[in-house]
Amino acid sequence: MSEGKWLFLAGLGAGAALALRMSEKQISSVKGFAAKIANSESITDARRVATEKMDDVLRTQGAKLIDKLAENLKTQLNAGGSAAWAGFANAGKTGDTPPDASTTSTDKDGVTRDKDGHIIIDGKIVA
């Protein structure tokens, strides 16, 4: 059960105890019974088995998800075409000017902004 359900059941139990005005002995008896069930060997074993199975599923499905994301990234990178990659690769050579060479500006207060108006500090957009 999730933590929220346990809290709900605990609140329900407390409400029942107050509404029915159980004696202290009866309340401690119910608490003991609930603790005995929660700490029983079969519940502990079931919790351990469920945890192991969940870990295995997350491990295998996580690996599959990462492989799928990597494949999608490769596909998207390759979809740009060789002309786009050639322009990117040649941008650093002497004599070539990359497109949009000036995408930032500094205003009169010394604040550097990109073409969309975002504030840039140390090469990072901060606002």
Short mmCIF file of N, CA and C in Angstrom, two decimals:
data_model
loop_
_atom_site.label_atom_id
_atom_site.label_comp_id
_atom_site.label_asym_id
_atom_site.label_seq_id
_atom_site.Cartn_x
_atom_site.Cartn_y
_atom_site.Cartn_z
N MET A 1 0.84 -1.19 0.00
CA MET A 1 0.00 0.00 0.00
C MET A 1 0.88 1.24 0.00
N SER A 2 0.36 2.27 -0.57
CA SER A 2 1.11 3.52 -0.58
C SER A 2 1.03 4.18 0.79
N GLU A 3 1.92 5.13 0.98
CA GLU A 3 1.97 5.82 2.27
C GLU A 3 0.67 6.56 2.57
N GLY A 4 0.06 7.12 1.54
CA GLY A 4 -1.21 7.84 1.72
C GLY A 4 -2.32 6.93 2.23
N LYS A 5 -2.34 5.70 1.72
CA LYS A 5 -3.37 4.76 2.16
C LYS A 5 -3.15 4.37 3.61
N TRP A 6 -1.88 4.18 4.00
CA TRP A 6 -1.58 3.84 5.39
C TRP A 6 -2.00 4.97 6.32
N LEU A 7 -1.73 6.20 5.91
CA LEU A 7 -2.13 7.34 6.73
C LEU A 7 -3.65 7.44 6.83
N PHE A 8 -4.34 7.16 5.73
CA PHE A 8 -5.80 7.18 5.76
C PHE A 8 -6.32 6.12 6.73
N LEU A 9 -5.76 4.92 6.65
CA LEU A 9 -6.20 3.86 7.54
C LEU A 9 -5.88 4.18 9.00
N ALA A 10 -4.74 4.80 9.24
CA ALA A 10 -4.39 5.19 10.60
C ALA A 10 -5.37 6.23 11.12
N GLY A 11 -5.74 7.20 10.28
CA GLY A 11 -6.72 8.22 10.67
C GLY A 11 -8.08 7.61 10.90
N LEU A 12 -8.45 6.66 10.05
CA LEU A 12 -9.72 5.98 10.22
C LEU A 12 -9.76 5.21 11.53
N GLY A 13 -8.64 4.55 11.83
CA GLY A 13 -8.55 3.81 13.09
C GLY A 13 -8.63 4.73 14.30
N ALA A 14 -7.94 5.86 14.20
CA ALA A 14 -7.99 6.82 15.31
C ALA A 14 -9.40 7.38 15.49
N GLY A 15 -10.06 7.65 14.38
CA GLY A 15 -11.43 8.13 14.46
C GLY A 15 -12.37 7.11 15.06
N ALA A 16 -12.18 5.86 14.67
CA ALA A 16 -13.02 4.80 15.23
C ALA A 16 -12.77 4.67 16.72
N ALA A 17 -11.50 4.78 17.11
CA ALA A 17 -11.17 4.66 18.54
C ALA A 17 -11.85 5.77 19.34
N LEU A 18 -11.81 6.98 18.79
CA LEU A 18 -12.45 8.09 19.50
C LEU A 18 -13.97 7.97 19.49
N ALA A 19 -14.53 7.56 18.34
CA ALA A 19 -15.98 7.49 18.22
C ALA A 19 -16.56 6.38 19.09
N LEU A 20 -15.87 5.30 19.17
CA LEU A 20 -16.39 4.17 19.92
C LEU A 20 -15.92 4.17 21.38
N ARG A 21 -15.03 5.06 21.68
CA ARG A 21 -14.48 5.19 23.03
C ARG A 21 -13.98 3.85 23.58
N MET A 22 -13.11 3.30 22.76
CA MET A 22 -12.52 2.01 23.15
C MET A 22 -11.66 2.21 24.38
N SER A 23 -11.57 1.18 25.15
CA SER A 23 -10.71 1.26 26.32
C SER A 23 -9.26 1.19 25.87
N GLU A 24 -8.39 1.62 26.74
CA GLU A 24 -6.94 1.63 26.42
C GLU A 24 -6.46 0.22 26.12
N LYS A 25 -6.99 -0.74 26.82
CA LYS A 25 -6.59 -2.12 26.63
C LYS A 25 -6.99 -2.60 25.23
N GLN A 26 -8.18 -2.23 24.81
CA GLN A 26 -8.64 -2.63 23.48
C GLN A 26 -7.82 -1.96 22.38
N ILE A 27 -7.50 -0.69 22.58
CA ILE A 27 -6.69 0.04 21.60
C ILE A 27 -5.31 -0.60 21.47
N SER A 28 -4.68 -0.92 22.58
CA SER A 28 -3.35 -1.54 22.53
C SER A 28 -3.44 -2.92 21.89
N SER A 29 -4.55 -3.59 22.08
CA SER A 29 -4.74 -4.90 21.46
C SER A 29 -4.80 -4.76 19.94
N VAL A 30 -5.54 -3.76 19.45
CA VAL A 30 -5.63 -3.52 18.00
C VAL A 30 -4.27 -3.12 17.44
N LYS A 31 -3.54 -2.26 18.14
CA LYS A 31 -2.21 -1.85 17.70
C LYS A 31 -1.27 -3.05 17.61
N GLY A 32 -1.32 -3.89 18.62
CA GLY A 32 -0.48 -5.08 18.63
C GLY A 32 -0.80 -6.01 17.47
N PHE A 33 -2.10 -6.20 17.21
CA PHE A 33 -2.53 -7.05 16.10
C PHE A 33 -2.05 -6.50 14.76
N ALA A 34 -2.22 -5.19 14.57
CA ALA A 34 -1.79 -4.56 13.32
C ALA A 34 -0.27 -4.67 13.15
N ALA A 35 0.48 -4.46 14.22
CA ALA A 35 1.93 -4.57 14.16
C ALA A 35 2.35 -6.00 13.86
N LYS A 36 1.63 -6.95 14.44
CA LYS A 36 1.95 -8.36 14.21
C LYS A 36 1.75 -8.71 12.74
N ILE A 37 0.68 -8.22 12.14
CA ILE A 37 0.41 -8.48 10.72
C ILE A 37 1.48 -7.80 9.85
N ALA A 38 1.78 -6.54 10.13
CA ALA A 38 2.73 -5.78 9.31
C ALA A 38 4.13 -6.39 9.38
N ASN A 39 4.49 -6.96 10.51
CA ASN A 39 5.83 -7.52 10.68
C ASN A 39 5.87 -9.03 10.50
N SER A 40 4.78 -9.63 10.03
CA SER A 40 4.76 -11.08 9.89
C SER A 40 5.74 -11.52 8.79
N GLU A 41 6.16 -12.76 8.89
CA GLU A 41 7.15 -13.28 7.96
C GLU A 41 6.62 -13.31 6.53
N SER A 42 5.36 -13.68 6.37
CA SER A 42 4.81 -13.75 5.01
C SER A 42 4.71 -12.37 4.37
N ILE A 43 4.34 -11.37 5.13
CA ILE A 43 4.28 -10.00 4.59
C ILE A 43 5.68 -9.51 4.25
N THR A 44 6.64 -9.77 5.12
CA THR A 44 8.02 -9.36 4.89
C THR A 44 8.58 -10.03 3.64
N ASP A 45 8.30 -11.34 3.48
CA ASP A 45 8.77 -12.06 2.30
C ASP A 45 8.11 -11.52 1.03
N ALA A 46 6.82 -11.26 1.10
CA ALA A 46 6.11 -10.73 -0.07
C ALA A 46 6.66 -9.35 -0.45
N ARG A 47 6.95 -8.53 0.54
CA ARG A 47 7.51 -7.20 0.28
C ARG A 47 8.89 -7.32 -0.38
N ARG A 48 9.71 -8.28 0.10
CA ARG A 48 11.05 -8.48 -0.45
C ARG A 48 10.96 -8.97 -1.90
N VAL A 49 10.08 -9.94 -2.17
CA VAL A 49 9.92 -10.48 -3.52
C VAL A 49 9.42 -9.39 -4.47
N ALA A 50 8.44 -8.62 -4.03
CA ALA A 50 7.91 -7.55 -4.88
C ALA A 50 8.98 -6.51 -5.18
N THR A 51 9.79 -6.18 -4.20
CA THR A 51 10.88 -5.21 -4.41
C THR A 51 11.89 -5.74 -5.42
N GLU A 52 12.26 -7.02 -5.29
CA GLU A 52 13.22 -7.61 -6.23
C GLU A 52 12.67 -7.62 -7.65
N LYS A 53 11.39 -7.99 -7.79
CA LYS A 53 10.79 -8.02 -9.12
C LYS A 53 10.72 -6.62 -9.72
N MET A 54 10.35 -5.65 -8.91
CA MET A 54 10.26 -4.27 -9.40
C MET A 54 11.64 -3.76 -9.81
N ASP A 55 12.66 -4.09 -9.04
CA ASP A 55 14.02 -3.68 -9.40
C ASP A 55 14.44 -4.29 -10.74
N ASP A 56 14.12 -5.58 -10.94
CA ASP A 56 14.46 -6.23 -12.20
C ASP A 56 13.73 -5.59 -13.38
N VAL A 57 12.44 -5.33 -13.21
CA VAL A 57 11.66 -4.71 -14.28
C VAL A 57 12.21 -3.33 -14.61
N LEU A 58 12.47 -2.53 -13.58
CA LEU A 58 12.99 -1.18 -13.81
C LEU A 58 14.36 -1.22 -14.49
N ARG A 59 15.18 -2.18 -14.09
CA ARG A 59 16.51 -2.29 -14.68
C ARG A 59 16.41 -2.63 -16.17
N THR A 60 15.60 -3.63 -16.53
CA THR A 60 15.51 -4.03 -17.94
C THR A 60 14.77 -2.99 -18.76
N GLN A 61 13.67 -2.47 -18.25
CA GLN A 61 12.90 -1.47 -19.00
C GLN A 61 13.68 -0.17 -19.11
N GLY A 62 14.44 0.18 -18.08
CA GLY A 62 15.27 1.38 -18.14
C GLY A 62 16.33 1.27 -19.22
N ALA A 63 16.95 0.10 -19.33
CA ALA A 63 17.96 -0.11 -20.37
C ALA A 63 17.32 -0.03 -21.76
N LYS A 64 16.12 -0.61 -21.92
CA LYS A 64 15.43 -0.54 -23.21
C LYS A 64 15.08 0.91 -23.55
N LEU A 65 14.64 1.66 -22.55
CA LEU A 65 14.27 3.06 -22.78
C LEU A 65 15.49 3.88 -23.21
N ILE A 66 16.61 3.66 -22.56
CA ILE A 66 17.84 4.40 -22.92
C ILE A 66 18.26 4.05 -24.34
N ASP A 67 18.18 2.76 -24.71
CA ASP A 67 18.53 2.35 -26.07
C ASP A 67 17.60 3.01 -27.09
N LYS A 68 16.31 3.06 -26.77
CA LYS A 68 15.34 3.67 -27.69
C LYS A 68 15.60 5.17 -27.83
N LEU A 69 15.89 5.85 -26.71
CA LEU A 69 16.19 7.28 -26.77
C LEU A 69 17.45 7.55 -27.58
N ALA A 70 18.47 6.71 -27.41
CA ALA A 70 19.71 6.88 -28.16
C ALA A 70 19.46 6.69 -29.66
N GLU A 71 18.65 5.70 -29.99
CA GLU A 71 18.33 5.45 -31.40
C GLU A 71 17.56 6.62 -32.00
N ASN A 72 16.60 7.16 -31.25
CA ASN A 72 15.84 8.32 -31.73
C ASN A 72 16.75 9.54 -31.92
N LEU A 73 17.69 9.74 -31.01
CA LEU A 73 18.62 10.85 -31.13
C LEU A 73 19.49 10.69 -32.38
N LYS A 74 19.98 9.48 -32.62
CA LYS A 74 20.77 9.23 -33.82
C LYS A 74 19.97 9.53 -35.08
N THR A 75 18.71 9.09 -35.08
CA THR A 75 17.84 9.31 -36.23
C THR A 75 17.64 10.80 -36.47
N GLN A 76 17.39 11.55 -35.40
CA GLN A 76 17.17 12.99 -35.54
C GLN A 76 18.43 13.70 -36.00
N LEU A 77 19.58 13.28 -35.48
CA LEU A 77 20.83 13.90 -35.90
C LEU A 77 21.13 13.61 -37.37
N ASN A 78 20.84 12.40 -37.81
CA ASN A 78 21.10 12.03 -39.20
C ASN A 78 20.07 12.63 -40.15
N ALA A 79 18.91 13.01 -39.65
CA ALA A 79 17.86 13.57 -40.50
C ALA A 79 18.20 14.98 -40.97
N GLY A 80 19.17 15.64 -40.34
CA GLY A 80 19.54 17.00 -40.72
C GLY A 80 20.14 17.09 -42.11
N GLY A 81 20.63 16.01 -42.66
CA GLY A 81 21.21 16.02 -44.01
C GLY A 81 22.69 16.35 -43.98
N SER A 82 23.37 15.95 -45.02
CA SER A 82 24.81 16.15 -45.07
C SER A 82 25.17 17.62 -45.28
N ALA A 83 24.31 18.39 -45.95
CA ALA A 83 24.60 19.80 -46.19
C ALA A 83 24.64 20.57 -44.87
N ALA A 84 23.72 20.25 -43.98
CA ALA A 84 23.69 20.93 -42.69
C ALA A 84 24.93 20.59 -41.88
N TRP A 85 25.34 19.32 -41.92
CA TRP A 85 26.54 18.92 -41.19
C TRP A 85 27.79 19.53 -41.80
N ALA A 86 27.81 19.64 -43.12
CA ALA A 86 28.97 20.24 -43.78
C ALA A 86 29.11 21.70 -43.38
N GLY A 87 28.00 22.42 -43.34
CA GLY A 87 28.05 23.82 -42.91
C GLY A 87 28.49 23.95 -41.47
N PHE A 88 28.03 23.04 -40.63
CA PHE A 88 28.43 23.06 -39.23
C PHE A 88 29.91 22.76 -39.07
N ALA A 89 30.39 21.77 -39.82
CA ALA A 89 31.79 21.36 -39.72
C ALA A 89 32.72 22.44 -40.25
N ASN A 90 32.30 23.20 -41.27
CA ASN A 90 33.15 24.21 -41.88
C ASN A 90 33.05 25.57 -41.20
N ALA A 91 32.20 25.72 -40.23
CA ALA A 91 31.98 27.03 -39.61
C ALA A 91 33.22 27.55 -38.91
N GLY A 92 34.08 26.69 -38.41
CA GLY A 92 35.25 27.14 -37.67
C GLY A 92 36.45 27.45 -38.54
N LYS A 93 36.38 27.19 -39.83
CA LYS A 93 37.53 27.42 -40.72
C LYS A 93 37.69 28.91 -40.97
N THR A 94 38.93 29.31 -41.26
CA THR A 94 39.20 30.72 -41.51
C THR A 94 38.55 31.16 -42.80
N GLY A 95 38.04 32.35 -42.80
CA GLY A 95 37.40 32.89 -43.98
C GLY A 95 35.91 32.61 -44.01
N ASP A 96 35.42 31.63 -43.26
CA ASP A 96 34.00 31.33 -43.22
C ASP A 96 33.35 32.09 -42.08
N THR A 97 32.19 32.61 -42.32
CA THR A 97 31.44 33.31 -41.28
C THR A 97 30.19 32.50 -40.99
N PRO A 98 30.03 32.04 -39.75
CA PRO A 98 28.83 31.27 -39.43
C PRO A 98 27.60 32.16 -39.54
N PRO A 99 26.45 31.60 -39.89
CA PRO A 99 25.24 32.40 -39.97
C PRO A 99 24.88 32.97 -38.62
N ASP A 100 24.26 34.17 -38.60
CA ASP A 100 23.86 34.86 -37.38
C ASP A 100 25.04 35.02 -36.41
N ALA A 101 26.12 35.58 -36.92
CA ALA A 101 27.32 35.73 -36.11
C ALA A 101 27.05 36.61 -34.88
N SER A 102 26.13 37.57 -35.00
CA SER A 102 25.84 38.44 -33.87
C SER A 102 24.43 38.16 -33.37
N THR A 103 24.33 37.33 -32.33
CA THR A 103 23.02 37.00 -31.79
C THR A 103 22.83 37.58 -30.40
N THR A 104 23.82 38.34 -29.92
CA THR A 104 23.70 38.98 -28.61
C THR A 104 23.97 40.46 -28.73
N SER A 105 23.48 41.19 -27.74
CA SER A 105 23.75 42.63 -27.71
C SER A 105 23.86 43.06 -26.25
N THR A 106 24.56 44.16 -26.05
CA THR A 106 24.73 44.70 -24.71
C THR A 106 24.03 46.04 -24.65
N ASP A 107 23.13 46.21 -23.66
CA ASP A 107 22.40 47.47 -23.58
C ASP A 107 23.22 48.50 -22.80
N LYS A 108 22.66 49.70 -22.60
CA LYS A 108 23.41 50.80 -21.97
C LYS A 108 23.77 50.52 -20.52
N ASP A 109 23.06 49.58 -19.86
CA ASP A 109 23.38 49.24 -18.47
C ASP A 109 24.43 48.13 -18.38
N GLY A 110 24.91 47.65 -19.52
CA GLY A 110 25.93 46.60 -19.52
C GLY A 110 25.35 45.20 -19.44
N VAL A 111 24.05 45.06 -19.63
CA VAL A 111 23.40 43.76 -19.59
C VAL A 111 23.44 43.16 -20.98
N THR A 112 23.95 41.92 -21.08
CA THR A 112 24.02 41.24 -22.36
C THR A 112 22.75 40.43 -22.55
N ARG A 113 22.14 40.58 -23.73
CA ARG A 113 20.90 39.87 -24.04
C ARG A 113 21.05 39.15 -25.37
N ASP A 114 20.33 38.04 -25.52
CA ASP A 114 20.32 37.37 -26.82
C ASP A 114 19.25 37.99 -27.70
N LYS A 115 19.09 37.48 -28.91
CA LYS A 115 18.16 38.10 -29.86
C LYS A 115 16.72 38.02 -29.41
N ASP A 116 16.40 37.11 -28.46
CA ASP A 116 15.04 36.99 -27.95
C ASP A 116 14.82 37.80 -26.68
N GLY A 117 15.85 38.52 -26.23
CA GLY A 117 15.71 39.37 -25.04
C GLY A 117 16.09 38.69 -23.74
N HIS A 118 16.58 37.45 -23.78
CA HIS A 118 17.00 36.76 -22.56
C HIS A 118 18.33 37.33 -22.06
N ILE A 119 18.47 37.45 -20.75
CA ILE A 119 19.71 37.96 -20.16
C ILE A 119 20.74 36.84 -20.13
N ILE A 120 21.98 37.19 -20.54
CA ILE A 120 23.06 36.20 -20.60
C ILE A 120 24.18 36.64 -19.67
N ILE A 121 24.59 35.74 -18.79
CA ILE A 121 25.72 35.97 -17.89
C ILE A 121 26.68 34.81 -18.04
N ASP A 122 27.94 35.06 -18.31
CA ASP A 122 28.97 34.04 -18.52
C ASP A 122 28.53 33.00 -19.55
N GLY A 123 27.89 33.46 -20.62
CA GLY A 123 27.50 32.57 -21.69
C GLY A 123 26.27 31.72 -21.42
N LYS A 124 25.58 31.96 -20.30
CA LYS A 124 24.41 31.16 -19.95
C LYS A 124 23.20 32.08 -19.85
N ILE A 125 22.06 31.60 -20.34
CA ILE A 125 20.81 32.35 -20.21
C ILE A 125 20.33 32.22 -18.78
N VAL A 126 20.13 33.37 -18.12
CA VAL A 126 19.69 33.35 -16.72
C VAL A 126 18.29 33.93 -16.54
N ALA A 127 17.79 34.65 -17.48
CA ALA A 127 16.43 35.20 -17.35
C ALA A 127 15.88 35.55 -18.71
#
